[in-house]
mmCIF file of C-alpha atoms in Angstrom:
data_model
loop_
_atom_site.group_PDB
_atom_site.id
_atom_site.type_symbol
_atom_site.label_atom_id
_atom_site.label_comp_id
_atom_site.label_asym_id
_atom_site.label_seq_id
_atom_site.Cartn_x
_atom_site.Cartn_y
_atom_site.Cartn_z
ATOM 1 C CA MET J 1 30.689 -20.044 5.567
ATOM 2 C CA ASN J 2 33.367 -22.597 7.018
ATOM 3 C CA GLU J 3 30.904 -24.773 7.023
ATOM 4 C CA LEU J 4 29.707 -24.931 3.633
ATOM 5 C CA LYS J 5 33.738 -25.414 2.327
ATOM 6 C CA LYS J 6 33.007 -29.385 4.489
ATOM 7 C CA TYR J 7 30.962 -30.238 1.119
ATOM 8 C CA SER J 8 31.797 -27.927 -2.074
ATOM 9 C CA LYS J 9 34.043 -29.408 -4.520
ATOM 10 C CA LYS J 10 36.824 -28.581 -5.955
ATOM 11 C CA ASN J 11 35.961 -25.772 -8.784
ATOM 12 C CA THR J 12 32.611 -25.072 -8.089
ATOM 13 C CA THR J 13 30.863 -22.066 -6.913
ATOM 14 C CA ALA J 14 28.462 -21.955 -4.159
ATOM 15 C CA VAL J 15 25.466 -20.023 -4.633
ATOM 16 C CA PHE J 16 22.285 -18.804 -1.587
ATOM 17 C CA GLY J 17 19.297 -18.816 -1.825
ATOM 18 C CA LEU J 18 17.378 -16.931 1.364
ATOM 19 C CA GLU J 19 14.064 -17.073 2.836
ATOM 20 C CA ASP J 20 13.758 -13.551 3.867
ATOM 21 C CA VAL J 21 15.721 -11.024 2.873
ATOM 22 C CA ARG J 22 14.166 -8.190 4.211
ATOM 23 C CA ASN J 23 13.779 -8.700 7.864
ATOM 24 C CA TYR J 24 16.023 -11.068 10.153
ATOM 25 C CA GLY J 25 17.934 -12.638 7.296
ATOM 26 C CA LYS J 26 18.575 -8.815 5.507
ATOM 27 C CA SER J 27 22.229 -8.651 8.040
ATOM 28 C CA LEU J 28 22.660 -12.045 6.717
ATOM 29 C CA SER J 29 22.351 -11.634 3.245
ATOM 30 C CA ARG J 30 24.035 -8.056 3.341
ATOM 31 C CA PHE J 31 26.974 -9.795 4.521
ATOM 32 C CA LEU J 32 26.541 -12.321 1.695
ATOM 33 C CA VAL J 33 26.386 -10.360 -1.289
ATOM 34 C CA GLU J 34 29.312 -7.667 0.728
ATOM 35 C CA GLN J 35 31.598 -10.858 0.234
ATOM 36 C CA LYS J 36 30.730 -11.530 -3.316
ATOM 37 C CA LYS J 37 28.691 -14.204 -3.416
ATOM 38 C CA ILE J 38 25.699 -14.958 -4.767
ATOM 39 C CA VAL J 39 22.079 -14.774 -3.562
ATOM 40 C CA LYS J 40 19.084 -15.090 -4.071
ATOM 41 C CA GLU J 41 16.044 -14.609 -3.110
ATOM 42 C CA VAL J 42 13.579 -17.612 -2.903
ATOM 43 C CA ASN J 43 9.555 -17.180 -2.087
ATOM 44 C CA PRO J 44 8.385 -18.330 1.513
ATOM 45 C CA ALA J 45 5.701 -19.519 -1.104
ATOM 46 C CA LEU J 46 7.483 -21.663 -3.695
ATOM 47 C CA SER J 47 9.822 -23.751 -1.151
ATOM 48 C CA SER J 48 6.114 -24.088 0.755
ATOM 49 C CA ALA J 49 5.082 -25.664 -1.745
ATOM 50 C CA ARG J 50 7.847 -28.055 -2.260
ATOM 51 C CA ARG J 51 7.622 -29.112 1.784
ATOM 52 C CA ASN J 52 3.674 -29.534 1.275
ATOM 53 C CA SER J 53 4.138 -31.472 -1.702
ATOM 54 C CA LYS J 54 5.232 -34.730 0.336
ATOM 55 C CA PRO J 55 2.639 -37.536 1.277
ATOM 56 C CA ILE J 56 2.831 -36.179 4.855
ATOM 57 C CA PRO J 57 4.549 -32.885 5.416
ATOM 58 C CA GLN J 58 6.524 -31.619 7.943
ATOM 59 C CA LYS J 59 8.151 -28.794 9.059
ATOM 60 C CA ASP J 60 11.192 -28.207 11.285
ATOM 61 C CA ASP J 61 14.513 -26.427 10.340
ATOM 62 C CA SER J 62 16.182 -28.870 8.627
ATOM 63 C CA TRP J 63 13.240 -29.786 6.387
ATOM 64 C CA ASP J 64 12.812 -26.012 5.335
ATOM 65 C CA ALA J 65 16.082 -25.956 3.911
ATOM 66 C CA GLU J 66 16.210 -28.296 2.351
ATOM 67 C CA CYS J 67 13.312 -27.261 0.443
ATOM 68 C CA VAL J 68 15.046 -23.714 -0.141
ATOM 69 C CA ALA J 69 18.436 -25.793 -1.324
ATOM 70 C CA LYS J 70 14.986 -27.593 -3.423
ATOM 71 C CA VAL J 71 14.169 -24.619 -4.737
ATOM 72 C CA LEU J 72 17.210 -22.097 -6.224
ATOM 73 C CA ARG J 73 18.407 -25.514 -7.493
ATOM 74 C CA ASP J 74 15.225 -26.231 -9.542
ATOM 75 C CA GLU J 75 14.398 -22.247 -10.467
ATOM 76 C CA PHE J 76 17.999 -20.878 -10.347
ATOM 77 C CA GLU J 77 18.016 -18.759 -13.063
ATOM 78 C CA ALA J 78 13.942 -18.026 -12.344
ATOM 79 C CA LEU J 79 14.964 -16.490 -8.641
ATOM 80 C CA PRO J 80 15.705 -12.806 -8.766
ATOM 81 C CA ASP J 81 18.787 -11.860 -7.032
ATOM 82 C CA ALA J 82 18.986 -10.845 -3.689
ATOM 83 C CA LYS J 83 19.891 -7.530 -2.592
ATOM 84 C CA PRO J 84 19.340 -6.221 0.924
ATOM 85 C CA LEU J 85 20.859 -2.614 0.678
ATOM 86 C CA ASP J 86 19.838 -0.729 -2.247
ATOM 87 C CA VAL J 87 17.619 2.373 -2.091
ATOM 88 C CA TYR J 88 14.643 -0.028 -3.100
ATOM 89 C CA TRP J 89 14.912 -1.296 0.419
ATOM 90 C CA ALA J 90 14.675 1.838 1.826
ATOM 91 C CA ILE J 91 11.912 3.187 -0.265
ATOM 92 C CA ASN J 92 9.708 -0.446 1.074
ATOM 93 C CA GLN J 93 10.759 -0.144 4.433
ATOM 94 C CA LEU J 94 10.002 3.574 4.288
ATOM 95 C CA SER J 95 6.774 2.586 2.880
ATOM 96 C CA ASN J 96 5.931 -0.419 4.807
ATOM 97 C CA THR J 97 7.025 2.061 8.127
ATOM 98 C CA ARG J 98 3.965 4.537 6.739
ATOM 99 C CA LYS J 99 1.632 1.680 6.167
ATOM 100 C CA GLY J 100 2.212 0.555 9.964
ATOM 101 C CA LEU J 101 1.303 4.104 10.677
ATOM 102 C CA LEU J 102 -1.877 4.840 8.350
ATOM 103 C CA LYS J 103 -3.600 1.494 9.797
ATOM 104 C CA ASN J 104 -2.818 2.505 13.371
ATOM 105 C CA MET J 105 -4.706 5.891 12.732
ATOM 106 C CA THR J 106 -7.012 5.028 11.517
ATOM 107 C CA ALA J 107 -7.906 2.019 13.927
ATOM 108 C CA THR J 108 -7.316 5.360 16.387
ATOM 109 C CA VAL J 109 -9.533 7.634 14.163
ATOM 110 C CA PHE J 110 -12.199 4.907 14.553
ATOM 111 C CA ARG J 111 -12.236 4.943 18.391
ATOM 112 C CA LEU J 112 -11.773 8.960 18.676
ATOM 113 C CA HIS J 113 -15.620 8.411 16.263
ATOM 114 C CA GLN J 114 -16.567 5.967 18.465
ATOM 115 C CA ARG J 115 -15.757 8.681 21.388
ATOM 116 C CA ILE J 116 -16.778 11.420 20.165
ATOM 117 C CA SER J 117 -20.709 10.301 19.283
ATOM 118 C CA ASN J 118 -21.669 9.821 22.833
ATOM 119 C CA HIS J 119 -21.600 13.554 23.821
ATOM 120 C CA TYR J 120 -21.585 15.148 20.442
ATOM 121 C CA PRO J 121 -24.644 12.880 18.772
ATOM 122 C CA SER J 122 -24.240 16.059 15.100
ATOM 123 C CA TYR J 123 -20.552 16.346 15.292
ATOM 124 C CA ARG J 124 -19.961 14.997 11.876
ATOM 125 C CA LYS J 125 -21.603 17.903 11.042
ATOM 126 C CA PHE J 126 -19.521 20.289 12.689
ATOM 127 C CA PHE J 127 -16.083 19.675 10.355
ATOM 128 C CA GLY J 128 -15.424 17.960 6.980
ATOM 129 C CA HIS J 129 -13.195 15.231 8.772
ATOM 130 C CA VAL J 130 -13.544 14.392 12.426
ATOM 131 C CA ASP J 131 -9.152 14.281 12.087
ATOM 132 C CA GLY J 132 -8.642 17.695 10.768
ATOM 133 C CA LYS J 133 -7.031 20.397 12.218
ATOM 134 C CA THR J 134 -9.577 22.105 13.161
ATOM 135 C CA ALA J 135 -11.560 19.437 14.019
ATOM 136 C CA LEU J 136 -8.359 17.992 16.589
ATOM 137 C CA LEU J 137 -7.898 21.599 18.581
ATOM 138 C CA PHE J 138 -11.737 21.500 18.694
ATOM 139 C CA TRP J 139 -12.177 18.218 20.022
ATOM 140 C CA GLU J 140 -8.668 19.085 22.220
ATOM 141 C CA THR J 141 -10.364 22.023 23.416
ATOM 142 C CA TYR J 142 -13.998 21.043 23.555
ATOM 143 C CA PRO J 143 -13.910 17.722 24.611
ATOM 144 C CA SER J 144 -17.430 17.405 25.581
ATOM 145 C CA PRO J 145 -20.587 19.615 25.481
ATOM 146 C CA SER J 146 -20.167 20.782 29.695
ATOM 147 C CA TYR J 147 -16.836 23.319 27.744
ATOM 148 C CA LEU J 148 -19.192 25.214 25.368
ATOM 149 C CA LYS J 149 -21.182 25.890 28.717
ATOM 150 C CA HIS J 150 -20.303 29.170 28.649
ATOM 151 C CA SER J 151 -18.948 29.813 25.499
ATOM 152 C CA SER J 152 -20.146 32.362 22.465
ATOM 153 C CA PRO J 153 -20.369 31.934 18.737
ATOM 154 C CA GLU J 154 -17.984 34.935 18.533
ATOM 155 C CA GLU J 155 -15.946 33.442 20.641
ATOM 156 C CA ILE J 156 -15.758 29.629 18.753
ATOM 157 C CA GLY J 157 -15.701 32.000 15.632
ATOM 158 C CA VAL J 158 -12.160 33.408 16.808
ATOM 159 C CA PHE J 159 -11.333 29.861 17.967
ATOM 160 C CA ILE J 160 -11.855 28.682 14.573
ATOM 161 C CA LYS J 161 -10.484 32.013 12.442
ATOM 162 C CA GLN J 162 -6.838 31.606 14.199
ATOM 163 C CA ILE J 163 -6.777 27.889 12.999
ATOM 164 C CA ARG J 164 -8.295 28.453 9.608
ATOM 165 C CA SER J 165 -6.894 31.435 8.447
ATOM 166 C CA PRO J 166 -8.243 31.538 4.772
ATOM 167 C CA LEU J 167 -11.808 31.489 6.459
ATOM 168 C CA THR J 168 -13.844 35.393 6.953
ATOM 169 C CA LEU J 169 -14.352 35.594 10.775
ATOM 170 C CA GLU J 170 -18.285 36.166 9.604
ATOM 171 C CA LYS J 171 -18.187 32.838 8.256
ATOM 172 C CA ALA J 172 -16.037 31.381 12.085
ATOM 173 C CA ILE J 173 -18.785 32.968 13.508
ATOM 174 C CA ALA J 174 -21.464 31.810 11.955
ATOM 175 C CA LYS J 175 -19.683 28.597 12.089
ATOM 176 C CA GLY J 176 -19.871 28.789 16.072
ATOM 177 C CA ALA J 177 -23.324 29.682 16.330
ATOM 178 C CA SER J 178 -24.418 26.524 13.958
ATOM 179 C CA ILE J 179 -22.380 24.310 16.132
ATOM 180 C CA LEU J 180 -24.035 25.651 19.586
ATOM 181 C CA GLU J 181 -27.311 25.621 17.732
ATOM 182 C CA MET J 182 -26.761 21.469 17.104
ATOM 183 C CA VAL J 183 -25.366 21.465 21.247
ATOM 184 C CA HIS J 184 -28.248 22.349 21.985
ATOM 185 C CA ALA J 185 -30.483 20.722 19.288
ATOM 186 C CA ASP J 186 -29.057 17.162 20.665
ATOM 187 C CA GLY J 187 -29.890 18.116 24.048
ATOM 188 C CA ALA J 188 -27.423 16.863 27.836
ATOM 189 C CA THR J 189 -25.620 13.899 26.628
ATOM 190 C CA GLU J 190 -23.081 14.000 29.539
ATOM 191 C CA ILE J 191 -22.943 10.918 31.062
ATOM 192 C CA GLN J 192 -21.497 9.116 34.076
ATOM 193 C CA PHE J 193 -17.411 9.858 34.392
ATOM 194 C CA GLN J 194 -17.375 12.559 31.351
ATOM 195 C CA GLU J 195 -14.072 13.791 32.781
ATOM 196 C CA GLN J 196 -12.839 10.847 32.390
ATOM 197 C CA GLN J 197 -14.574 10.567 28.596
ATOM 198 C CA ASN J 198 -12.236 13.896 28.129
ATOM 199 C CA VAL J 199 -9.044 12.418 28.972
ATOM 200 C CA ILE J 200 -9.689 9.790 26.404
ATOM 201 C CA VAL J 201 -10.932 11.773 23.722
ATOM 202 C CA ARG J 202 -7.594 14.107 24.339
ATOM 203 C CA SER J 203 -5.138 11.070 24.393
ATOM 204 C CA LEU J 204 -6.791 10.056 21.410
ATOM 205 C CA VAL J 205 -6.572 13.985 19.402
ATOM 206 C CA SER J 206 -2.643 13.354 21.349
ATOM 207 C CA SER J 207 -2.248 10.303 19.361
ATOM 208 C CA ILE J 208 -3.879 11.045 15.452
ATOM 209 C CA ARG J 209 -1.658 14.114 15.653
ATOM 210 C CA ASN J 210 1.440 12.350 16.412
ATOM 211 C CA SER J 211 0.705 10.249 13.946
ATOM 212 C CA GLN J 212 -0.232 12.396 11.038
ATOM 213 C CA GLN J 213 3.263 14.297 11.904
ATOM 214 C CA GLU J 214 5.626 10.889 11.691
ATOM 215 C CA ILE J 215 3.837 10.466 8.174
ATOM 216 C CA GLU J 216 5.003 13.429 6.956
ATOM 217 C CA VAL J 217 8.193 13.032 8.034
ATOM 218 C CA LEU J 218 8.457 9.243 6.514
ATOM 219 C CA ASP J 219 6.355 10.859 2.925
ATOM 220 C CA ARG J 220 9.877 13.266 2.678
ATOM 221 C CA GLU J 221 11.926 11.198 2.448
ATOM 222 C CA LEU J 222 9.806 8.884 0.126
ATOM 223 C CA LYS J 223 9.319 11.812 -1.683
ATOM 224 C CA SER J 224 13.199 13.117 -2.332
ATOM 225 C CA LEU J 225 13.692 9.128 -2.675
ATOM 226 C CA ILE J 226 11.952 8.229 -5.484
ATOM 227 C CA LYS J 227 12.326 11.653 -7.125
ATOM 228 C CA ASP J 228 15.876 10.307 -7.015
ATOM 229 C CA LEU J 229 15.193 7.487 -9.334
ATOM 230 C CA GLY J 230 13.729 9.241 -12.221
ATOM 231 C CA PHE J 231 10.571 7.302 -13.638
ATOM 232 C CA LYS J 232 7.858 9.358 -13.874
ATOM 233 C CA LEU J 233 5.196 6.448 -13.381
ATOM 234 C CA GLU J 234 2.441 9.099 -11.407
ATOM 235 C CA THR J 235 1.524 10.510 -15.501
ATOM 236 C CA MET J 236 -0.448 7.469 -15.850
ATOM 237 C CA ILE J 237 -4.031 8.649 -14.177
ATOM 238 C CA GLY J 238 -4.402 6.414 -10.614
ATOM 239 C CA LEU J 239 -0.792 6.751 -9.958
ATOM 240 C CA ASP J 240 0.112 9.300 -7.485
ATOM 241 C CA TRP J 241 3.426 9.311 -5.051
ATOM 242 C CA VAL J 242 1.563 7.488 -2.118
ATOM 243 C CA THR J 243 0.601 4.962 -4.634
ATOM 244 C CA VAL J 244 4.170 5.152 -6.371
ATOM 245 C CA SER J 245 6.246 4.422 -3.877
ATOM 246 C CA SER J 246 4.002 1.017 -3.263
ATOM 247 C CA LEU J 247 4.666 0.187 -5.847
ATOM 248 C CA ILE J 248 7.975 0.324 -6.539
ATOM 249 C CA SER J 249 8.742 -1.172 -2.697
ATOM 250 C CA GLU J 250 7.409 -4.669 -3.978
ATOM 251 C CA ILE J 251 8.499 -4.792 -7.844
ATOM 252 C CA GLY J 252 12.571 -3.468 -6.566
ATOM 253 C CA ASP J 253 14.772 -2.638 -8.947
ATOM 254 C CA ILE J 254 12.986 -3.540 -12.484
ATOM 255 C CA HIS J 255 16.738 -5.253 -14.050
ATOM 256 C CA ARG J 256 16.034 -7.879 -11.891
ATOM 257 C CA PHE J 257 13.001 -8.578 -14.032
ATOM 258 C CA PRO J 258 13.960 -9.629 -17.448
ATOM 259 C CA SER J 259 10.402 -9.165 -19.285
ATOM 260 C CA PRO J 260 7.402 -8.538 -18.419
ATOM 261 C CA LYS J 261 6.064 -12.016 -18.038
ATOM 262 C CA LYS J 262 8.382 -12.691 -15.785
ATOM 263 C CA LEU J 263 6.961 -9.677 -13.898
ATOM 264 C CA ALA J 264 3.555 -10.297 -14.301
ATOM 265 C CA MET J 265 4.325 -13.416 -12.825
ATOM 266 C CA TYR J 266 5.670 -12.451 -9.983
ATOM 267 C CA ALA J 267 2.475 -10.819 -8.407
ATOM 268 C CA GLY J 268 0.418 -13.470 -10.118
ATOM 269 C CA ILE J 269 -1.077 -12.397 -12.604
ATOM 270 C CA ALA J 270 0.335 -14.417 -15.592
ATOM 271 C CA PRO J 271 -1.410 -18.003 -15.684
ATOM 272 C CA VAL J 272 0.044 -21.266 -14.745
ATOM 273 C CA VAL J 273 0.215 -23.656 -17.241
ATOM 274 C CA PHE J 274 -0.983 -26.779 -16.277
ATOM 275 C CA GLY J 275 -1.600 -29.253 -18.771
ATOM 276 C CA SER J 276 -1.473 -33.615 -19.672
ATOM 277 C CA GLY J 277 -1.045 -35.036 -23.022
ATOM 278 C CA LYS J 278 -3.295 -32.283 -25.217
ATOM 279 C CA LYS J 279 -5.172 -31.072 -22.552
ATOM 280 C CA VAL J 280 -3.938 -27.416 -21.388
ATOM 281 C CA LYS J 281 -5.098 -25.467 -18.435
ATOM 282 C CA ASN J 282 -4.409 -22.064 -17.984
ATOM 283 C CA LEU J 283 -5.340 -21.924 -14.148
ATOM 284 C CA LYS J 284 -5.247 -18.758 -11.713
ATOM 285 C CA ASN J 285 -1.779 -18.109 -10.379
ATOM 286 C CA TYR J 286 -1.743 -18.301 -6.590
ATOM 287 C CA LEU J 287 1.631 -18.158 -5.536
ATOM 288 C CA GLY J 288 2.345 -14.278 -6.995
ATOM 289 C CA ASN J 289 2.974 -11.302 -4.659
ATOM 290 C CA ARG J 290 -0.564 -10.726 -3.120
ATOM 291 C CA GLU J 291 -0.159 -6.743 -2.509
ATOM 292 C CA LEU J 292 1.344 -6.076 -5.647
ATOM 293 C CA TYR J 293 -1.419 -7.872 -7.599
ATOM 294 C CA MET J 294 -4.038 -5.903 -5.163
ATOM 295 C CA MET J 295 -2.301 -2.903 -7.143
ATOM 296 C CA PHE J 296 -2.589 -3.565 -10.355
ATOM 297 C CA ARG J 297 -5.701 -5.102 -9.701
ATOM 298 C CA ASN J 298 -6.605 -1.137 -8.402
ATOM 299 C CA LEU J 299 -4.925 0.140 -11.016
ATOM 300 C CA ALA J 300 -6.866 -1.265 -13.876
ATOM 301 C CA ILE J 301 -9.623 -0.500 -12.008
ATOM 302 C CA LYS J 302 -9.517 3.375 -12.017
ATOM 303 C CA GLN J 303 -7.989 3.195 -15.855
ATOM 304 C CA ILE J 304 -11.579 1.892 -17.300
ATOM 305 C CA THR J 305 -13.730 4.028 -14.732
ATOM 306 C CA VAL J 306 -15.763 6.876 -15.882
ATOM 307 C CA GLN J 307 -15.615 8.682 -14.015
ATOM 308 C CA LYS J 308 -19.035 11.071 -13.323
ATOM 309 C CA GLY J 309 -20.144 14.130 -15.652
ATOM 310 C CA ARG J 310 -17.680 13.100 -18.036
ATOM 311 C CA ASP J 311 -18.531 10.587 -21.340
ATOM 312 C CA GLN J 312 -15.244 8.514 -21.816
ATOM 313 C CA ALA J 313 -12.578 6.926 -19.008
ATOM 314 C CA ASN J 314 -10.421 8.086 -17.955
ATOM 315 C CA ASN J 315 -7.980 5.415 -20.025
ATOM 316 C CA PRO J 316 -10.478 5.047 -23.478
ATOM 317 C CA TYR J 317 -7.683 2.788 -24.942
ATOM 318 C CA LEU J 318 -7.514 -0.046 -22.206
ATOM 319 C CA PHE J 319 -11.206 0.681 -21.574
ATOM 320 C CA ALA J 320 -11.481 0.093 -24.957
ATOM 321 C CA TYR J 321 -9.360 -3.177 -24.365
ATOM 322 C CA PHE J 322 -11.855 -4.510 -21.710
ATOM 323 C CA GLU J 323 -14.596 -4.547 -23.782
ATOM 324 C CA GLY J 324 -13.172 -6.009 -26.727
ATOM 325 C CA LYS J 325 -12.186 -8.761 -24.289
ATOM 326 C CA ILE J 326 -15.314 -8.282 -23.111
ATOM 327 C CA LYS J 327 -17.238 -9.214 -26.497
ATOM 328 C CA ALA J 328 -14.859 -11.551 -27.320
ATOM 329 C CA GLY J 329 -16.273 -13.762 -24.426
ATOM 330 C CA LYS J 330 -14.735 -13.065 -21.588
ATOM 331 C CA THR J 331 -15.901 -12.600 -17.942
ATOM 332 C CA ARG J 332 -15.325 -9.629 -16.200
ATOM 333 C CA GLN J 333 -13.113 -10.666 -13.888
ATOM 334 C CA GLN J 334 -11.519 -12.339 -16.339
ATOM 335 C CA ALA J 335 -10.982 -8.875 -18.826
ATOM 336 C CA TYR J 336 -9.909 -6.850 -15.544
ATOM 337 C CA VAL J 337 -7.072 -9.610 -15.322
ATOM 338 C CA CYS J 338 -6.335 -8.910 -19.254
ATOM 339 C CA VAL J 339 -5.957 -6.066 -18.588
ATOM 340 C CA MET J 340 -3.422 -5.477 -15.302
ATOM 341 C CA ARG J 341 -1.257 -7.641 -17.498
ATOM 342 C CA LYS J 342 -1.342 -4.471 -19.949
ATOM 343 C CA LEU J 343 -0.785 -2.633 -16.701
ATOM 344 C CA VAL J 344 2.781 -5.415 -16.105
ATOM 345 C CA ASN J 345 3.976 -4.491 -19.611
ATOM 346 C CA VAL J 346 3.206 -0.234 -19.582
ATOM 347 C CA ILE J 347 4.407 -0.056 -16.027
ATOM 348 C CA PHE J 348 8.000 -2.236 -16.636
ATOM 349 C CA SER J 349 8.256 -0.012 -20.713
ATOM 350 C CA LEU J 350 7.771 2.827 -17.982
ATOM 351 C CA MET J 351 10.242 1.970 -15.173
ATOM 352 C CA MET J 352 13.108 0.592 -17.517
ATOM 353 C CA SER J 353 12.780 4.046 -19.719
ATOM 354 C CA LYS J 354 12.351 6.121 -17.510
ATOM 355 C CA ASN J 355 9.735 7.903 -19.689
ATOM 356 C CA ALA J 356 5.789 10.392 -19.145
ATOM 357 C CA TYR J 357 2.939 7.826 -20.404
ATOM 358 C CA VAL J 358 1.170 9.271 -23.066
ATOM 359 C CA VAL J 359 -2.677 7.481 -23.234
ATOM 360 C CA PRO J 360 -2.126 5.835 -27.450
ATOM 361 C CA ALA J 361 -4.764 6.476 -29.896
ATOM 362 C CA ILE J 362 -7.836 4.240 -30.657
ATOM 363 C CA GLU J 363 -7.320 2.018 -33.650
ATOM 364 C CA GLN J 364 -10.985 2.768 -35.650
ATOM 365 C CA LYS J 365 -11.791 -0.961 -35.713
ATOM 366 C CA GLN J 366 -10.630 -0.984 -31.695
ATOM 367 C CA ALA J 367 -13.375 2.022 -31.148
ATOM 368 C CA GLY J 368 -16.009 0.879 -33.405
#
């Protein structure tokens, strides 16, 4: 800030543009905001486009800063204000941490599949999920068939009954007998250095269980923060609280978008207009938030999906809208984008008003 005074003219207000306001740049962003400075969040894709616009692109700190400054100068009104420390930042951090844990746990579960499949070929028939509470304790107690040699159906049944209390003892014993039969049918599956393999299985089980516990802690914190915001986004089909937390973490404060169109541009859903003379084209926007784009795409698919055993889509109104776009000559992919754009309006309205979602009635001409 002292350096900035050397270049500032009298009666002018300095504004700051930061590419990074969530990670390493968070501290600087927080400091500037606390000093009542105007701080704008600059999408790295915008500064990258400026950097690559030169005949011979270059990259160094000085040129990067100049590109950010040019974006700040030319796109000032369109850039969102940086808010490094608010409830939305906290939700974003919790949500991203949860995603990281879930990704690591998924990889660990895959490794568990690989290990136990070697000596339990029929393991998928034992339990509904290989990483369920009962299954994890079973792999930990019986990491390989050798641990079952002297076990009876009654012993395994009591073991399962202790974990799954709603299950009757008779059914638990029947389950134990079924597992022993499958193990016997699989034959000899022990391999060399089996004890070392057992150690690995138990280590994987411990890692999965720890990840599950950490995710539960994060879930409680996320639910608490989302509840305090007062949104009712989960009233829309396809939005559970996990999806809602991810959606909120990427959008942030909805008030930083003056209109649904701005939100659509931020998500890369609204097209980019390219024209020359009388020729104007709407091209796909690749500069938006791709995670947010995929969230709206998945939500759009869920809205127009017809569940098995039902005679209508989850959202009849949006399904009719989707079919109308197909009849108008749009491809399915283009029609999906149209539904996504419609959903941007819906999410924008729900976050602004904090109302519950109600499926609009289908007009007669639209239904026909």
